[in-house]
Coordinates of C-alpha atoms in Angstrom, one line a residue:
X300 CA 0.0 0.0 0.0
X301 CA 1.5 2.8 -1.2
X302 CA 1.6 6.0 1.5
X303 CA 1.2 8.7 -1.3
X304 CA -0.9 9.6 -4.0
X305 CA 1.8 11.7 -5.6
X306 CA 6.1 11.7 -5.5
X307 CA 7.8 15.0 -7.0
X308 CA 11.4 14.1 -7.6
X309 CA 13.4 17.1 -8.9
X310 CA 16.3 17.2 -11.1
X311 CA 18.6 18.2 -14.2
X312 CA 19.3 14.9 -15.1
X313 CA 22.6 16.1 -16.9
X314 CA 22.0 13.2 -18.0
X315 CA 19.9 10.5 -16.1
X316 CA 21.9 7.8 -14.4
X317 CA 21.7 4.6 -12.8
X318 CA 21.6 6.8 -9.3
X319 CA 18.2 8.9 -10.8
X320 CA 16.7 5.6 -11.8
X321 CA 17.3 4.1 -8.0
X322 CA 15.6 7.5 -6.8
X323 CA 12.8 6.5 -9.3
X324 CA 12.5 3.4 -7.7
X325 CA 12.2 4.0 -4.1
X326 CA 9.9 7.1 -4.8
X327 CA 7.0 4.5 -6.4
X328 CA 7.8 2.5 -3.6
X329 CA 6.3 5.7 -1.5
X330 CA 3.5 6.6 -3.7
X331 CA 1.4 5.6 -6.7
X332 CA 2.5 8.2 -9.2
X333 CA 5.9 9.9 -9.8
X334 CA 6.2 13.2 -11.1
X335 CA 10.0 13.9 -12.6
X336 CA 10.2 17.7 -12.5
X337 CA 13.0 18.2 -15.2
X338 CA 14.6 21.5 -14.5
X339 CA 16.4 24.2 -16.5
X340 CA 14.7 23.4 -19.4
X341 CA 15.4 26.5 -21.5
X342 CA 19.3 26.6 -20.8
X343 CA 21.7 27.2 -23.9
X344 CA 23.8 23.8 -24.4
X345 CA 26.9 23.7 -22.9
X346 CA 29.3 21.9 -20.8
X347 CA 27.1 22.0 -17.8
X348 CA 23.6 21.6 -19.4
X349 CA 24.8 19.6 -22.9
X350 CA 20.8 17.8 -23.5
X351 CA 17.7 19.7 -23.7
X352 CA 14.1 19.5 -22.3
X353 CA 12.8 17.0 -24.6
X354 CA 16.3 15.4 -25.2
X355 CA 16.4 14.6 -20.8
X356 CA 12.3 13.5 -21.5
X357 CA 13.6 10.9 -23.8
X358 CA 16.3 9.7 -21.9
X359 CA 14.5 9.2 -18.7
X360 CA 11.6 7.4 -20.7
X361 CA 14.4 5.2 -22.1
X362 CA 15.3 4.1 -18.8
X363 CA 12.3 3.2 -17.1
X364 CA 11.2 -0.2 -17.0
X365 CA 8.2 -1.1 -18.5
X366 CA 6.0 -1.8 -15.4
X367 CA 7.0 1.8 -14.1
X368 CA 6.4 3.9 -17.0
X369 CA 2.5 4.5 -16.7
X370 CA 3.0 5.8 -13.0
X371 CA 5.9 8.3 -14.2
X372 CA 4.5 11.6 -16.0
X373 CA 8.1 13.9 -16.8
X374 CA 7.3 18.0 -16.8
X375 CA 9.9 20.7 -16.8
X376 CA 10.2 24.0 -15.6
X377 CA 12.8 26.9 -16.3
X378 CA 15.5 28.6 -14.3
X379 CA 14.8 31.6 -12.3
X380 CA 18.6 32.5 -11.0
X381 CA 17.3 36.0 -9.4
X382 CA 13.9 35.0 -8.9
X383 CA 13.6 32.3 -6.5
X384 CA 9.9 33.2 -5.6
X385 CA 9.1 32.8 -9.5
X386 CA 10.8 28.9 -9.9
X387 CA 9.1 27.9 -6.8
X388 CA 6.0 29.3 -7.9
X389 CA 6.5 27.1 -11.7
X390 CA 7.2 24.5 -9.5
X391 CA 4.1 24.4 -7.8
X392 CA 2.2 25.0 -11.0
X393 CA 3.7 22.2 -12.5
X394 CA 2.5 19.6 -10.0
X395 CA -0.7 21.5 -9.3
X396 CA -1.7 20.9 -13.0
X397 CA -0.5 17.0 -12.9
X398 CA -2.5 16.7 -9.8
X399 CA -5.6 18.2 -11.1
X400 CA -5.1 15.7 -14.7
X401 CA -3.9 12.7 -11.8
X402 CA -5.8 12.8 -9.1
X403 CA -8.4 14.9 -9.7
X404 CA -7.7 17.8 -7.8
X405 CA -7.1 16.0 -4.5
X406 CA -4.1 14.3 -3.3
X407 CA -1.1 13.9 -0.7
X408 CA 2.4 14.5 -1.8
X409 CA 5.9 13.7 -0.8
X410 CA 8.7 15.3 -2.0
X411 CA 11.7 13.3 -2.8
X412 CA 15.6 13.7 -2.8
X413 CA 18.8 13.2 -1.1
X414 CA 20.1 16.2 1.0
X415 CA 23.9 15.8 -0.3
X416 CA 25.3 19.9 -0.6
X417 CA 24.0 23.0 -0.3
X418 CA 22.8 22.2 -3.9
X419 CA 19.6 20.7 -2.3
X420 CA 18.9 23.7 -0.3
X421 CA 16.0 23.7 -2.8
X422 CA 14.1 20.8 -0.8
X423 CA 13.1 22.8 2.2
X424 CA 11.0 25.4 -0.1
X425 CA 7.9 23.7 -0.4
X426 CA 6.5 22.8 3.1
X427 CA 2.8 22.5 2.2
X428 CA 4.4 18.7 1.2
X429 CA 6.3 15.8 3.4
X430 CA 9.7 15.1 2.7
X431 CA 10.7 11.8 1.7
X432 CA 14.6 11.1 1.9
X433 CA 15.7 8.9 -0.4
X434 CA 19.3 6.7 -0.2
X435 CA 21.7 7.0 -3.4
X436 CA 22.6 3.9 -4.2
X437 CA 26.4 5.6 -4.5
X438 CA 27.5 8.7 -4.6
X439 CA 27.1 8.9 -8.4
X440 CA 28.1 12.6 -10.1
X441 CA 26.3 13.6 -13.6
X442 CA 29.8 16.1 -13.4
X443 CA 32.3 13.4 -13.5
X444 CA 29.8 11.4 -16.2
X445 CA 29.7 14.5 -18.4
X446 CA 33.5 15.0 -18.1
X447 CA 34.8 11.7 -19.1
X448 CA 32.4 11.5 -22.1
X449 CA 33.7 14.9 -23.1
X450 CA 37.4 14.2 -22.9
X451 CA 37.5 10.7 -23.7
X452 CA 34.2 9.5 -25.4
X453 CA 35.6 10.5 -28.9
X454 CA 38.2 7.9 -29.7
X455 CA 36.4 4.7 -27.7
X456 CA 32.6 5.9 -27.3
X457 CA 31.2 2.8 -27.2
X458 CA 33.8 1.9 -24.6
X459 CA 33.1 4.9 -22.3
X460 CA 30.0 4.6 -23.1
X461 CA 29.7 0.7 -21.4
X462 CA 31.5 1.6 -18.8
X463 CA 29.5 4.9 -17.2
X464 CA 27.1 4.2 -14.5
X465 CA 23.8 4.8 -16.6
X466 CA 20.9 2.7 -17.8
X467 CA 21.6 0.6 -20.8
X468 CA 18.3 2.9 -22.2
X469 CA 20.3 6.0 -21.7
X470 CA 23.7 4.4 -22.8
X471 CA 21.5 3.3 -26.3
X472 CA 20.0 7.2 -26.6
X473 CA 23.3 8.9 -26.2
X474 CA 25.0 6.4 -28.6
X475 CA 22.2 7.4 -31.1
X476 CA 22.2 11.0 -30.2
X477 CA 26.1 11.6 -30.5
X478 CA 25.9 9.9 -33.5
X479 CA 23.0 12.4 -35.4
X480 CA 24.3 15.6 -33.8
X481 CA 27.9 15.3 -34.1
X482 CA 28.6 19.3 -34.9
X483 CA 26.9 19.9 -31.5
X484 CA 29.0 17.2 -29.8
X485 CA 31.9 17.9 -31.6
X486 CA 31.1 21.8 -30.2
X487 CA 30.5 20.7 -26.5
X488 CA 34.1 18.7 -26.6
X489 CA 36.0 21.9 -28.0
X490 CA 34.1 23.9 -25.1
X491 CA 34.7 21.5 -22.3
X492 CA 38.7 21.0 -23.8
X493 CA 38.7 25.0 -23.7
X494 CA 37.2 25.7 -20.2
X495 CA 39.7 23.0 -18.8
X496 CA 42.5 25.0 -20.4
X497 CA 41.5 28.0 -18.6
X498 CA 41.1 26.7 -15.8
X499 CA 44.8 25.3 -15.6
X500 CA 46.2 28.5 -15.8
X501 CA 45.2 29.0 -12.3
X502 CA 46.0 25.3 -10.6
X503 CA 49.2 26.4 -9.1
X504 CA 47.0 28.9 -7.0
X505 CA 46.5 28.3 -3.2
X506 CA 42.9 29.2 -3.7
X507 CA 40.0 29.7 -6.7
X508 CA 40.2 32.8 -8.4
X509 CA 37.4 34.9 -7.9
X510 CA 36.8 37.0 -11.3
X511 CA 34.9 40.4 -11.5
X512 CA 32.9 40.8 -14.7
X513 CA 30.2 44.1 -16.4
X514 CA 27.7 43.9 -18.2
X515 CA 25.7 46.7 -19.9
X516 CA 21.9 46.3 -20.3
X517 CA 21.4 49.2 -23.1
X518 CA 17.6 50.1 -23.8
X519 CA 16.2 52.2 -25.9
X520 CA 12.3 52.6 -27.7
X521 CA 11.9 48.6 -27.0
X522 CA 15.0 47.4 -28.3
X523 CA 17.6 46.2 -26.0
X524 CA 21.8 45.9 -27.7
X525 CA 22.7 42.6 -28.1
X526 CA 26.1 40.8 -29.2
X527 CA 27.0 37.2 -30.5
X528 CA 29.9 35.3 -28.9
X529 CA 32.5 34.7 -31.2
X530 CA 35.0 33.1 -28.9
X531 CA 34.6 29.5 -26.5
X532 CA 32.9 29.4 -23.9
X533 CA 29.1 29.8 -25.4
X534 CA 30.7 30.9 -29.1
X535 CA 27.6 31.5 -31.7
X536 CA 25.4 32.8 -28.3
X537 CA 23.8 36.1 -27.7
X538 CA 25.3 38.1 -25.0
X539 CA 25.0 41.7 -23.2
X540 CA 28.2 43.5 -24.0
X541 CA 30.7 43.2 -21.7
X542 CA 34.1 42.1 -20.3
X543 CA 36.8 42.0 -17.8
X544 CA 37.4 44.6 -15.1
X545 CA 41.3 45.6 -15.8
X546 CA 43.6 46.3 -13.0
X547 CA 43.2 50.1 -13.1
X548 CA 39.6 51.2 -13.7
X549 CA 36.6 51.7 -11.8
X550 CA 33.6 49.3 -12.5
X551 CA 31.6 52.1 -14.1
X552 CA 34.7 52.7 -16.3
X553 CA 34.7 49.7 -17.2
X554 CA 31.1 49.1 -18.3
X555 CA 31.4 52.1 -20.6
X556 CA 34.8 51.0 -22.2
X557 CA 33.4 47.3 -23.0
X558 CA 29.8 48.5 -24.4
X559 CA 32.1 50.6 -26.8
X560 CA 34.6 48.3 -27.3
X561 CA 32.1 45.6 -28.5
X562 CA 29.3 47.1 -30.2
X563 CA 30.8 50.6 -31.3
X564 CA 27.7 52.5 -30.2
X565 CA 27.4 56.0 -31.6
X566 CA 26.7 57.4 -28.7
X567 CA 29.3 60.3 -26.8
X568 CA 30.1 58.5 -23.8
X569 CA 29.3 61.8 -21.2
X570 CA 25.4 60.4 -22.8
X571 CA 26.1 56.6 -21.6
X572 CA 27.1 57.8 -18.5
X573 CA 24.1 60.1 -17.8
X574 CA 21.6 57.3 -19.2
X575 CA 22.1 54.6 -16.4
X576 CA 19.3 54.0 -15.0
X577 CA 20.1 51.0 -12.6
X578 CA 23.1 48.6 -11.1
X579 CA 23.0 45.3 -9.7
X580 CA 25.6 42.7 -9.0
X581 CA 24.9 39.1 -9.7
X582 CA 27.0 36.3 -8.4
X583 CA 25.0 32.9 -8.6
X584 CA 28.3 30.5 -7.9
X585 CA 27.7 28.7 -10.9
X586 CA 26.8 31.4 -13.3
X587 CA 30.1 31.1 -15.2
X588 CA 31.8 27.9 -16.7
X589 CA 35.0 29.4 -16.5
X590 CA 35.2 29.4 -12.9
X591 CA 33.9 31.6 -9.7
X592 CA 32.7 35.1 -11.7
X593 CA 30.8 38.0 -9.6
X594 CA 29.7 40.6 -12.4
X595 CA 27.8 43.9 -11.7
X596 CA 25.5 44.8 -14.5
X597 CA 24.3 48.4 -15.4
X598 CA 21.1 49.7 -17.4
X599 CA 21.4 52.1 -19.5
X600 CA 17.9 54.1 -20.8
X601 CA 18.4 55.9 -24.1
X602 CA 16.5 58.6 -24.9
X603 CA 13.6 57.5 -27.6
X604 CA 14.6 58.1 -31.2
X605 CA 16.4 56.4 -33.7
X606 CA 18.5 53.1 -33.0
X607 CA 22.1 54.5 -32.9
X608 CA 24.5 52.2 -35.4
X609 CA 26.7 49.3 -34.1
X610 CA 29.1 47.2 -35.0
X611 CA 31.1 43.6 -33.3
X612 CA 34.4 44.3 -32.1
X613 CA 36.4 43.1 -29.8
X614 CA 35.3 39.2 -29.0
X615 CA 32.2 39.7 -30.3
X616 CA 31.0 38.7 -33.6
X617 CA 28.2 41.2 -34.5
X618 CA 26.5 43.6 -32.3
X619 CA 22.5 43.9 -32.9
X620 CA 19.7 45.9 -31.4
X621 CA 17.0 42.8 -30.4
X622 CA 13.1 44.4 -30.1
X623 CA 12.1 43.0 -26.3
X624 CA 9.3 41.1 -27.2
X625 CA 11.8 39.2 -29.3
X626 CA 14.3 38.9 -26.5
X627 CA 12.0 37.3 -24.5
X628 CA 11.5 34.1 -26.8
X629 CA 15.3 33.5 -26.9
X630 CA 16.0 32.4 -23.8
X631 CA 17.5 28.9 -25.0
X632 CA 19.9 31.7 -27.2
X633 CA 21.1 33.5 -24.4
X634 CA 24.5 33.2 -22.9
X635 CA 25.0 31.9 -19.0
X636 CA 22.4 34.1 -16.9
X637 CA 22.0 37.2 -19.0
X638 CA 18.7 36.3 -19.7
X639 CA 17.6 36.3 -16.1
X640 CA 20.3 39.8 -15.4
X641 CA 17.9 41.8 -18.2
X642 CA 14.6 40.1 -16.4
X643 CA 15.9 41.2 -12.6
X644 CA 17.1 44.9 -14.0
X645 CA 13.9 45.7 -15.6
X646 CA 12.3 44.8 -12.8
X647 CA 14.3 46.8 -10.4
X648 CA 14.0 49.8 -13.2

């Protein structure tokens, strides 16, 4: 007899291994029905988040065994990095709506998960269900599984491939996968071979750097100034202008020396700097691939008339003025959280 109607089990699933699938397991031991709540389902690919919303779906559904599969339904829901209230809230949606289609409006729920770092900090935000601790079967990492396929799958995939800890259904779907998208797997192995280059250049330190990044949010009549990556990491992206702080400026200096460097705004820069609007620093501890990066982002509100001319330069392929209600479809387009640094500035604006 099972104690609950409903399990939520929560989860990236970067990708789904043989320690998700155990999860699975003792969570329809608990209830009758399983909702797998796939998260950060609108990230770009990358090293970190290589496998989509519907790519993870088909995974998971691969794995499942076939007596299990009519008491799993898979959902997603999209990062909120600056806006905790507004994932919890799509969180709650998400089961609310399975409930209502499940259970008819009516039902207890346990939340599932293992409390293993202060990345599951997330399982003590939604109190209005019991939590239901579940034991890994080992201490499985989707990190270390990404990394080896990265830097060794190439030569010996079918060999790596055997040897991770993942479901034969997975192992079958990424075989399959890797072998019908190899420009994007070729472009994940050049991005993970380049972030692990940058990183060594700092391994002989006694501690992680700590880097300090701008960004320039520039508005003006409902068109916000874009730019597309042309170097690793996130090469091909859309990005907000912006850079490195050097040695010797201030942060504001900084922000206005980028924004020209990259997009050659026609605009006199004693104008730039009387047109910010807003500043706000973001340091989510993962934002960044390249390691620990705190950025402070500024808006700048341009006086309505006609979109001043840009032009790439710098790192930065093409600079283009993107109308907002266009921005907001390209999440999936947008490098690390600049998405979600535009969505918390114009709110604070």
């Amino acid at each position: 007899m099972n104690r609950y109607d409903l399990a939520v089990y929560i989860g990236r699933f970067q990708p789904f291994h043989d320690g998700h699938l155990a999860c699975v397991r003792q969570a329809l031991d608990l209830a009758a029905n399983l909702v797998v709540l796939v998260g950060s389902i609108n990230r770009p690919r990358n090293i970190r988040d290589p496998f989509g919303y519907a790519e993870r779906r088909e995974m998971i559904e691969s794995a499942l065994p076939a007596d299990l599969r009519d008491r799993v339904v898979i959902t997603g829901v999209a990062d909120r990095l600056y806006n905790l209230s507004s994932w919890v809230a799509g969180v709650q949606g998400a089961v609310d709506g399975i409930v209502a289609a499940v259970a008819g409006g009516e039902a207890s729920i346990t939340l599932v998960g293992h409390r293993k770092d202060h990345s599951s900090s997330y399982l003590d935000l939604f109190p209005q269900w019991d939590f239901s601790p579940v034991e890994p079967v080992s201490m499985l990492s989707a990190t270390e599984i990404r990394d080896v396929l990265l830097g060794e799958g190439a030569s010996s995939l079918d060999e790596t491939l055997a040897a991770q800890p993942l479901p034969d259904g997975v192992k079958s779907y990424l075989r399959d996968w890797i072998g019908a998208e190899p420009d994007a797997w070729e472009s994940l192995r050049q991005e993970w071979a380049f972030v692990r280059r940058y990183r060594s250049q700092f391994a002989a330190l006694p501690y992680p750097p700590i880097f300090q990044t701008v960004d320039a949010v520039v508005l003006q009549a409902g068109h916000i100034l874009m730019v597309e990556r042309g170097a690793q990491p996130g090469r091909g992206l859309l990005a907000l202008p912006g850079g490195f702080l050097d040695v010797e400026e201030t942060i504001e200096d900084a922000v206005i020396r980028e924004l020209r460097e990259e997009t050659g705004i026609k605009v006199p820069e004693p104008v730039l700097r009387g047109s910010i609007r807003a500043r706000a620093r973001y340091d989510d501890p993962q934002r960044s691939l390249r390691g620990r990066t705190i950025t402070d982002a500024f808006l700048f509100e341009l006086r309505p008339g006609p979109l001043p001319r840009v032009k790439g330069g710098s790192d930065a392929r093409k600079a283009q003025w993107i109308s907002l209600a266009e921005f907001q479809s390209l999440e999936a387009r947008i490098y690390e959280d600049h998405y979600h640094i535009v969505q918390d500035l114009l709110g604070r604006a």
